[in-house]
Amino acid sequence: LHPEDARLIRSEMEHLVCEQAYDKIVAKIPSALEFDFQECGYAREAVIPEYFGQGEHAIYMAKYFSAEREKRVDQEKVQEVLALALERGQQSESRASDVAVNVCGLGDIPEMIALYKAVFETYPFPIFDANFLAETIQKRYAQYFCIRRQGRMVALAASEMDWSNQGVEMTDFATLPECRGQGIAGCLLGEMEKAMRQEGMHTAFSIARALSLAMNTLFSRRGYTYGGTLVNNTNIAREIESMHVWYKSL
């Protein structure tokens, strides 16, 4: 966000709130603009240190337009999951030893969609759309990584690359129910980190469902640091859920 654009963009976002009856704005901004956003009713929810360069953090700022959306109804459970994930992060990671991680290509898209549909009833991005997946692969917005068992795709995740800031979001993790608890996601994340280092990415981060012990434990064990919680933030599985931000220097 360029400083000279901030005022206009805030105005445009609030216009969209009125037009679309939105309940929340979440803005990922350089830390130099945090005070300006605070003056306009935004509050910090999470941070990724030095995402925009030395001394320039990425700050997730939130502004709510309904008391109901701002209410932290699952706060106690969210804190329990986070505390347990941080505790388990000190324990050794159990990882599958009989798997190979492969980068997905255009020919894998039908299987990718089938896997995502088997895991997610709804999702905040169009991962069920073949054209969307093809565009992200062709334009190198993202790399997708998968694991197969006996030729069948059983796990999948994406590295979404921010080339201008050399940051990458580790996201869209999906594992078939019968293959969970075997360390597969840890294998995926480990290979994703190696690949992203080779691409020149400096910072990895993820936004994990706050009530998912498995996903938060995954990032805790892989050396990611908890950066904050985005409250009632993401429409996934037909509900608005809070999300934890995790980050790691690559």
PDB file of N, CA and C in Angstrom, residues 99-105 108 112 143-149 151-153 155-158 187-188 191-192 195:
ATOM      1  N   VAL A  99       6.766 -41.315   1.747  1.00  0.00           N
ATOM      2  CA  VAL A  99       6.043 -40.465   0.804  1.00  0.00           C
ATOM      3  C   VAL A  99       7.010 -39.657  -0.039  1.00  0.00           C
ATOM      4  N   ALA A 100       6.559 -39.339  -1.247  1.00  0.00           N
ATOM      5  CA  ALA A 100       7.289 -38.440  -2.133  1.00  0.00           C
ATOM      6  C   ALA A 100       6.388 -37.251  -2.420  1.00  0.00           C
ATOM      7  N   VAL A 101       6.950 -36.063  -2.354  1.00  0.00           N
ATOM      8  CA  VAL A 101       6.196 -34.841  -2.616  1.00  0.00           C
ATOM      9  C   VAL A 101       6.498 -34.389  -4.032  1.00  0.00           C
ATOM     10  N   ASN A 102       5.453 -34.127  -4.803  1.00  0.00           N
ATOM     11  CA  ASN A 102       5.600 -33.705  -6.196  1.00  0.00           C
ATOM     12  C   ASN A 102       4.942 -32.352  -6.433  1.00  0.00           C
ATOM     13  N   VAL A 103       5.499 -31.593  -7.371  1.00  0.00           N
ATOM     14  CA  VAL A 103       4.887 -30.330  -7.788  1.00  0.00           C
ATOM     15  C   VAL A 103       3.794 -30.646  -8.807  1.00  0.00           C
ATOM     16  N   CYS A 104       2.635 -30.042  -8.630  1.00  0.00           N
ATOM     17  CA  CYS A 104       1.505 -30.297  -9.530  1.00  0.00           C
ATOM     18  C   CYS A 104       1.622 -29.452 -10.800  1.00  0.00           C
ATOM     19  N   GLY A 105       1.166 -30.033 -11.898  1.00  0.00           N
ATOM     20  CA  GLY A 105       1.103 -29.324 -13.165  1.00  0.00           C
ATOM     21  C   GLY A 105      -0.325 -29.212 -13.652  1.00  0.00           C
ATOM     22  N   ASP A 108      -2.688 -32.159 -13.526  1.00  0.00           N
ATOM     23  CA  ASP A 108      -3.156 -32.634 -12.220  1.00  0.00           C
ATOM     24  C   ASP A 108      -4.413 -31.924 -11.733  1.00  0.00           C
ATOM     25  N   MET A 112      -6.780 -32.421  -8.366  1.00  0.00           N
ATOM     26  CA  MET A 112      -6.709 -31.398  -7.322  1.00  0.00           C
ATOM     27  C   MET A 112      -8.105 -30.945  -6.919  1.00  0.00           C
ATOM     28  N   GLN A 143       2.564 -22.327  -6.498  1.00  0.00           N
ATOM     29  CA  GLN A 143       2.966 -23.687  -6.807  1.00  0.00           C
ATOM     30  C   GLN A 143       2.168 -24.608  -5.902  1.00  0.00           C
ATOM     31  N   TYR A 144       1.682 -25.699  -6.477  1.00  0.00           N
ATOM     32  CA  TYR A 144       0.917 -26.684  -5.714  1.00  0.00           C
ATOM     33  C   TYR A 144       1.760 -27.936  -5.540  1.00  0.00           C
ATOM     34  N   PHE A 145       1.689 -28.505  -4.356  1.00  0.00           N
ATOM     35  CA  PHE A 145       2.475 -29.683  -4.013  1.00  0.00           C
ATOM     36  C   PHE A 145       1.530 -30.791  -3.556  1.00  0.00           C
ATOM     37  N   CYS A 146       1.801 -32.020  -3.991  1.00  0.00           N
ATOM     38  CA  CYS A 146       0.894 -33.110  -3.635  1.00  0.00           C
ATOM     39  C   CYS A 146       1.660 -34.351  -3.203  1.00  0.00           C
ATOM     40  N   ILE A 147       0.944 -35.230  -2.524  1.00  0.00           N
ATOM     41  CA  ILE A 147       1.447 -36.552  -2.144  1.00  0.00           C
ATOM     42  C   ILE A 147       0.472 -37.591  -2.670  1.00  0.00           C
ATOM     43  N   ARG A 148       1.002 -38.654  -3.229  1.00  0.00           N
ATOM     44  CA  ARG A 148       0.171 -39.740  -3.755  1.00  0.00           C
ATOM     45  C   ARG A 148       0.443 -41.026  -2.992  1.00  0.00           C
ATOM     46  N   ARG A 149      -0.586 -41.821  -2.894  1.00  0.00           N
ATOM     47  CA  ARG A 149      -0.467 -43.174  -2.361  1.00  0.00           C
ATOM     48  C   ARG A 149      -1.046 -44.125  -3.403  1.00  0.00           C
ATOM     49  N   GLY A 151      -0.624 -44.190  -6.470  1.00  0.00           N
ATOM     50  CA  GLY A 151      -1.058 -43.429  -7.635  1.00  0.00           C
ATOM     51  C   GLY A 151      -2.186 -42.451  -7.387  1.00  0.00           C
ATOM     52  N   ARG A 152      -2.778 -42.505  -6.217  1.00  0.00           N
ATOM     53  CA  ARG A 152      -3.930 -41.648  -5.903  1.00  0.00           C
ATOM     54  C   ARG A 152      -3.475 -40.428  -5.097  1.00  0.00           C
ATOM     55  N   MET A 153      -3.913 -39.233  -5.484  1.00  0.00           N
ATOM     56  CA  MET A 153      -3.583 -38.020  -4.755  1.00  0.00           C
ATOM     57  C   MET A 153      -4.333 -38.004  -3.429  1.00  0.00           C
ATOM     58  N   ALA A 155      -3.052 -35.866  -0.595  1.00  0.00           N
ATOM     59  CA  ALA A 155      -2.791 -34.629   0.135  1.00  0.00           C
ATOM     60  C   ALA A 155      -2.275 -33.574  -0.828  1.00  0.00           C
ATOM     61  N   LEU A 156      -2.562 -32.311  -0.485  1.00  0.00           N
ATOM     62  CA  LEU A 156      -2.313 -31.221  -1.416  1.00  0.00           C
ATOM     63  C   LEU A 156      -2.158 -29.928  -0.621  1.00  0.00           C
ATOM     64  N   ALA A 157      -1.306 -29.027  -1.098  1.00  0.00           N
ATOM     65  CA  ALA A 157      -1.167 -27.706  -0.479  1.00  0.00           C
ATOM     66  C   ALA A 157      -0.584 -26.754  -1.515  1.00  0.00           C
ATOM     67  N   ALA A 158      -0.650 -25.455  -1.210  1.00  0.00           N
ATOM     68  CA  ALA A 158      -0.200 -24.441  -2.161  1.00  0.00           C
ATOM     69  C   ALA A 158       0.749 -23.461  -1.500  1.00  0.00           C
ATOM     70  N   CYS A 187       5.361 -33.326   5.853  1.00  0.00           N
ATOM     71  CA  CYS A 187       6.185 -33.614   4.672  1.00  0.00           C
ATOM     72  C   CYS A 187       5.957 -32.571   3.588  1.00  0.00           C
ATOM     73  N   LEU A 188       4.689 -32.254   3.348  1.00  0.00           N
ATOM     74  CA  LEU A 188       4.358 -31.235   2.355  1.00  0.00           C
ATOM     75  C   LEU A 188       5.019 -29.911   2.710  1.00  0.00           C
ATOM     76  N   GLU A 191       8.858 -29.716   2.221  1.00  0.00           N
ATOM     77  CA  GLU A 191       9.271 -29.606   0.818  1.00  0.00           C
ATOM     78  C   GLU A 191       8.891 -28.255   0.231  1.00  0.00           C
ATOM     79  N   MET A 192       7.756 -27.708   0.674  1.00  0.00           N
ATOM     80  CA  MET A 192       7.344 -26.379   0.206  1.00  0.00           C
ATOM     81  C   MET A 192       8.358 -25.319   0.633  1.00  0.00           C
ATOM     82  N   ALA A 195      11.467 -25.538  -1.553  1.00  0.00           N
ATOM     83  CA  ALA A 195      11.210 -24.997  -2.892  1.00  0.00           C
ATOM     84  C   ALA A 195      11.135 -23.480  -2.865  1.00  0.00           C
TER      85      ALA A 195
END
